[in-house]
Short mmCIF file of C-alpha atoms and ligand atoms in Angstrom, two decimals:
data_model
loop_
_atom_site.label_atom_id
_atom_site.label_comp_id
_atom_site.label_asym_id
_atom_site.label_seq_id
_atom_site.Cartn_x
_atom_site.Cartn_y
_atom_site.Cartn_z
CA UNK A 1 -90.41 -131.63 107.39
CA UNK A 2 -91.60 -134.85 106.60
CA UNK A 3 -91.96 -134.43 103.31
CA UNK A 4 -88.64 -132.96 102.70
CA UNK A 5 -86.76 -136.29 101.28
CA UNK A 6 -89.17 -137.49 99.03
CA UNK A 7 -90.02 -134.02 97.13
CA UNK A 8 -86.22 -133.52 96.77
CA UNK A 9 -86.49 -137.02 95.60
CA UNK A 10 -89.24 -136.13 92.99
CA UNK A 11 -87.87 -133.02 91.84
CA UNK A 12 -84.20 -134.15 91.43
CA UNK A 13 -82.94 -132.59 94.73
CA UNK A 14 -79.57 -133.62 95.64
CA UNK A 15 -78.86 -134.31 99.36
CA UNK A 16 -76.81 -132.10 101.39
CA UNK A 17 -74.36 -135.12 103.12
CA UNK A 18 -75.25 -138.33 105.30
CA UNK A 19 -77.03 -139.19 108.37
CA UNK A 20 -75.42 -140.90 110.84
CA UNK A 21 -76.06 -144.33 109.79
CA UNK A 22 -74.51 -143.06 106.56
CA UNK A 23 -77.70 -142.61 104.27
CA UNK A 24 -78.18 -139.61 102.07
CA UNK A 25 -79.39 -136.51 103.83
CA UNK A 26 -82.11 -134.24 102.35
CA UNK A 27 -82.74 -130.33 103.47
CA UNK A 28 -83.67 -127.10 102.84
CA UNK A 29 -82.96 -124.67 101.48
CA UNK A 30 -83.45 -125.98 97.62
CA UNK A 31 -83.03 -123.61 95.20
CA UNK A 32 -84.25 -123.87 91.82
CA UNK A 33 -82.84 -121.44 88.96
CA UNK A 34 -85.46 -121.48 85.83
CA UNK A 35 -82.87 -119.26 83.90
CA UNK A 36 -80.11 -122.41 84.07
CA UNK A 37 -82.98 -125.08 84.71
CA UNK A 38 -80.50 -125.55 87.63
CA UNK A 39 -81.29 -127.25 91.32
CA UNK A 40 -79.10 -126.46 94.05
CA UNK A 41 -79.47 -127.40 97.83
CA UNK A 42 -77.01 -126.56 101.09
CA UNK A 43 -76.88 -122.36 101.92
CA UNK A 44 -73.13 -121.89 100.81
CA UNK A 45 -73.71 -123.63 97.58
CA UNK A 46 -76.20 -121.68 97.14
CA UNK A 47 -74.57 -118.90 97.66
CA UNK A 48 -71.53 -119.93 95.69
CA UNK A 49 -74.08 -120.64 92.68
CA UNK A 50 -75.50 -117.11 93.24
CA UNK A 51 -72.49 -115.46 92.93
CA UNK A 52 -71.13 -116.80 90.01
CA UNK A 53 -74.31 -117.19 88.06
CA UNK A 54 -75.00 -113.21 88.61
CA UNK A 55 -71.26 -111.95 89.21
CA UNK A 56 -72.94 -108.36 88.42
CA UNK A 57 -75.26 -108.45 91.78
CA UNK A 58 -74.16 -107.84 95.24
CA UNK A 59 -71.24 -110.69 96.05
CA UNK A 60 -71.79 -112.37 99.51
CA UNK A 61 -68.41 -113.96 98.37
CA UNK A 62 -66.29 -111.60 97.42
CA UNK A 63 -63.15 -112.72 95.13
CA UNK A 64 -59.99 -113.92 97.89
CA UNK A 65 -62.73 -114.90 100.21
CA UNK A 66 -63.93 -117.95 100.00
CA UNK A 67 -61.63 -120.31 102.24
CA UNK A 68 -62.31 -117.54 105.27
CA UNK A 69 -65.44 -117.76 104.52
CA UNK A 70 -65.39 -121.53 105.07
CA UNK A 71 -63.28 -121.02 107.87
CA UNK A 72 -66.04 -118.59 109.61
CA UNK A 73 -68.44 -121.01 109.03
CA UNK A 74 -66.59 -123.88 110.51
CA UNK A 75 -65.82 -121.67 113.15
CA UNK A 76 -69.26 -120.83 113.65
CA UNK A 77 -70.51 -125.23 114.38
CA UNK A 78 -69.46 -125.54 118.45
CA UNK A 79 -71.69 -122.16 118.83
CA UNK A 80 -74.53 -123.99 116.69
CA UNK A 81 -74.41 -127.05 118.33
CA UNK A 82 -74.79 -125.55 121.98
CA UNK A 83 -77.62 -123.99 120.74
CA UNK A 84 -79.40 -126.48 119.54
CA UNK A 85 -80.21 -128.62 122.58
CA UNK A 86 -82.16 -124.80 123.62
CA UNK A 87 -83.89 -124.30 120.53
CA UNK A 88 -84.83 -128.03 119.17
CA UNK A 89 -87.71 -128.66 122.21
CA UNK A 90 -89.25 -125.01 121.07
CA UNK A 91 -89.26 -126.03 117.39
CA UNK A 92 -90.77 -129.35 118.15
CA UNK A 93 -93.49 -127.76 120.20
CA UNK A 94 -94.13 -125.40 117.42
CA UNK A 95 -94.68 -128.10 114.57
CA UNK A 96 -97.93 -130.21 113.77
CA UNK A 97 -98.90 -133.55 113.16
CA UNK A 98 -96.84 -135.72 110.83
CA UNK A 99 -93.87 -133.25 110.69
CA UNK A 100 -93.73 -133.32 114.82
CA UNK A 101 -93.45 -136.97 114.65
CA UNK A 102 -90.76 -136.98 112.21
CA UNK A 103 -88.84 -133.87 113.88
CA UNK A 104 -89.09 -135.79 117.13
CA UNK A 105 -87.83 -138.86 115.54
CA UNK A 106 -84.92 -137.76 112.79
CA UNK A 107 -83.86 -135.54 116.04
CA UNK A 108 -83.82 -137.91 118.96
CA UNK A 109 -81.58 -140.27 116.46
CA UNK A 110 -79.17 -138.12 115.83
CA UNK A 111 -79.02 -136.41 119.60
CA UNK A 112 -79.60 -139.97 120.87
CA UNK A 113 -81.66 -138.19 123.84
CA UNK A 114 -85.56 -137.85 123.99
CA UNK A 115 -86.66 -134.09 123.14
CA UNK A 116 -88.46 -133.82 126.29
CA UNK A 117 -84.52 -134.20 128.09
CA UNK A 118 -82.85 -131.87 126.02
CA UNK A 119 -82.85 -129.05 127.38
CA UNK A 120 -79.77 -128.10 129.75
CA UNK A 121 -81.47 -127.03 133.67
CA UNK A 122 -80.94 -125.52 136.19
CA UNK A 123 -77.26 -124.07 137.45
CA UNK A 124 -75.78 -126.32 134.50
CA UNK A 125 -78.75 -124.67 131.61
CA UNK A 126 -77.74 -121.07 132.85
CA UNK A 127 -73.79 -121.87 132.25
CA UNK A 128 -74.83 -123.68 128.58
CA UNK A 129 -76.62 -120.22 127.69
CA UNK A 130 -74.21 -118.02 128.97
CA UNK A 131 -71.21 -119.69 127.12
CA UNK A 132 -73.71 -118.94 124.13
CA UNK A 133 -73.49 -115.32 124.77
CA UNK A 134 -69.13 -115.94 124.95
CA UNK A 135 -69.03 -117.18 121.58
CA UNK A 136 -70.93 -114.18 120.31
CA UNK A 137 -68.44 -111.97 122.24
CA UNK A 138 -65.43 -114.20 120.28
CA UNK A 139 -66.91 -113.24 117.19
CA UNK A 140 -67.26 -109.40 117.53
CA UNK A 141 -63.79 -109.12 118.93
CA UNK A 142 -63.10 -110.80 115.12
CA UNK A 143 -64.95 -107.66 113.85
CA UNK A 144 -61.98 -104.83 113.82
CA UNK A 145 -64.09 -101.67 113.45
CA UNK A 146 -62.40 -100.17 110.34
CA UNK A 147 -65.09 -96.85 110.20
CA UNK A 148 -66.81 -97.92 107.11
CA UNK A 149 -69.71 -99.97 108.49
CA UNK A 150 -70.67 -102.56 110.38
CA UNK A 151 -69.90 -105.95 108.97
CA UNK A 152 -66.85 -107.79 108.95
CA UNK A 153 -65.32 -106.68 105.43
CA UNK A 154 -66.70 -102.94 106.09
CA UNK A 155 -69.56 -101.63 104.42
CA UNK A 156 -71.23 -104.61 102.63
CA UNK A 157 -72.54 -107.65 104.09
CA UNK A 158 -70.69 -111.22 103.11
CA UNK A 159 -71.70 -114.90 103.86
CA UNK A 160 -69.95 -114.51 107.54
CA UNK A 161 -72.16 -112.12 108.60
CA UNK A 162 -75.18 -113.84 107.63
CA UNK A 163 -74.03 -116.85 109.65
CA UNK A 164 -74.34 -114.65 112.56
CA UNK A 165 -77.39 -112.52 111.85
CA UNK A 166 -79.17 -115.19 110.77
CA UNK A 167 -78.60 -117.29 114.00
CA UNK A 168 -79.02 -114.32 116.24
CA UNK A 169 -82.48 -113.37 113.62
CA UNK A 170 -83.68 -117.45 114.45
CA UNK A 171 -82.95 -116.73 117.98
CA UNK A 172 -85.72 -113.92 118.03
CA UNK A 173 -88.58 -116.37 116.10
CA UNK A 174 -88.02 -119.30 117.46
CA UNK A 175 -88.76 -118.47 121.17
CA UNK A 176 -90.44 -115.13 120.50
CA UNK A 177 -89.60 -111.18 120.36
CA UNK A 178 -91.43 -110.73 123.89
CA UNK A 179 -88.95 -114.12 125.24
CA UNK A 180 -86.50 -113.79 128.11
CA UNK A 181 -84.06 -115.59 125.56
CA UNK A 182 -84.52 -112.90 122.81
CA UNK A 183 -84.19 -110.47 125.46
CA UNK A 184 -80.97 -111.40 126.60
CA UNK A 185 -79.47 -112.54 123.00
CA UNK A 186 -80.63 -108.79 121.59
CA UNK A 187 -77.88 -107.72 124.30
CA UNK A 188 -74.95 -109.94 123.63
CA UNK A 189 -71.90 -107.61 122.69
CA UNK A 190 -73.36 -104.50 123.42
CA UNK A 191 -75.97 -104.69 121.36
CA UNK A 192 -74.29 -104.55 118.14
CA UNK A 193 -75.69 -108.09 117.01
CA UNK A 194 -78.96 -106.78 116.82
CA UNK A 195 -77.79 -103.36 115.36
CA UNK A 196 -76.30 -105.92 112.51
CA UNK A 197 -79.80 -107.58 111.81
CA UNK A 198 -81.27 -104.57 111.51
CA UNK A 199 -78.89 -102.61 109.27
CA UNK A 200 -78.73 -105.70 107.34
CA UNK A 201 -83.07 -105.60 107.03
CA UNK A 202 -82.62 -101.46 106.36
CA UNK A 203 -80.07 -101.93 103.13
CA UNK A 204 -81.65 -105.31 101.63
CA UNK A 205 -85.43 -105.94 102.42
N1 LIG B 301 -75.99 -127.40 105.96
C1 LIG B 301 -77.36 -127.29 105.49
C2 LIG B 301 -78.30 -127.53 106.66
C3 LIG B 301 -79.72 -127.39 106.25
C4 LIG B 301 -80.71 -127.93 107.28
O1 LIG B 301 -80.34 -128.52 108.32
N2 LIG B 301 -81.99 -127.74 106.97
C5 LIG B 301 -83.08 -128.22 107.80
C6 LIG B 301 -84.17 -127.18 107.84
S1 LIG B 301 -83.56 -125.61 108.34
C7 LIG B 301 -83.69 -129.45 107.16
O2 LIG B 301 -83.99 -129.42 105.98
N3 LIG B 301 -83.91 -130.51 107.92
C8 LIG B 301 -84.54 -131.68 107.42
C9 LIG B 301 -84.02 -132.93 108.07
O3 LIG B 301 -83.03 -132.86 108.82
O4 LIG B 301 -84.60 -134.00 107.82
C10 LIG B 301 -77.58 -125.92 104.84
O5 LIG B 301 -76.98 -124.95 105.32
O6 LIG B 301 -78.30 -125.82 103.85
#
């Protein structure tokens, strides 16, 4: 973590937009293709540079696509950022050394709260989780079951549905497969985000 800005730094990383205070922001993912000696960081341009680099491998943008996709994923930030006050103490607790310092720090500026407060409690923490599990229901009433699979364009996975696997997927590791949270996210609509994760690990790993 700590080391994140200056490698990009070294290796000719761009950032992927600004802090707060308006300074360049470096993260991972960083992609390097040897094949076009080319860098990319920030998932969807990564994406979009996979697709159009190797037009003849699975598309996770498919042609007509892209502004819904941008859509989904726009949709997809007042979900992310009521989950983050939940998962942010667990990843903190999980890191070591100089990259807890810096998590702690980079975070608490941009939350402006102390990790150790972040977490919602009591009657008002079990309302912030379940309106977690109402966003996941808003998405799978998005998915109209057309009988050819389970993602939202049918039988082959696209950039949308990796927004939500993934989440649900970082869910599960970050507090734990045994976890009350994992537990309870494993159930949200029925089920059928876990059924996605693991259809999506049976056709691709
Ligand atoms: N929109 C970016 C977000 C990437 C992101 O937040 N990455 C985290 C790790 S998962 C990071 O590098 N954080 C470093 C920091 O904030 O200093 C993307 O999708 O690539």
């Amino acid at each position: 973590m700590a080391d994140i800005e200056s490698y990009s730094k070294k290796i000719g990383a761009p950032p992927s937009g600004v802090k707060p205070d308006g300074s360049p922001h470096y993260t991972l993912p960083t992609i390097y293709d040897p094949s076009t000696k080319s860098l990319i960081t920030e998932s969807l341009l990564i994406a979009e540079y996979l697709d159009k680099t190797y037009p003849d491998k699975p598309r996770i943008i498919p042609d007509g696509t892209h502004s819904l996709q941008r859509a989904f994923r726009a949709a997809f930030e007042p979900f992310e950022a009521a989950l983050r006050p939940f998962v942010i103490p667990v990843i903190h607790e999980q890191f070591e050394g100089e990259s807890k310092t810096f998590y702690r720090t980079v975070l608490e500026e941009i939350f402006q709260t102390k990790i150790s407060e972040m977490k919602p409690k009591g009657e008002e923490g079990k309302q912030a989780w379940k309106k977690l599990e109402d966003f996941y229901d808003t998405f799978a009433a998005w998915y109209v079951e057309e009988g050819n699979g389970p993602y939202v364009m049918g039988a082959s996975p696209c950039f949308a549905d990796l927004i939500l696997t993934s989440r649900i997927w970082w869910i599960m590791k970050v507090f734990g497969s045994d976890s009350p949270q994992w537990q309870d996210a494993r159930s949200w609509s029925g089920g059928k985000w876990e059924r996605m994760l693991l259809q999506f690990q049976h056709d691709y790993d």
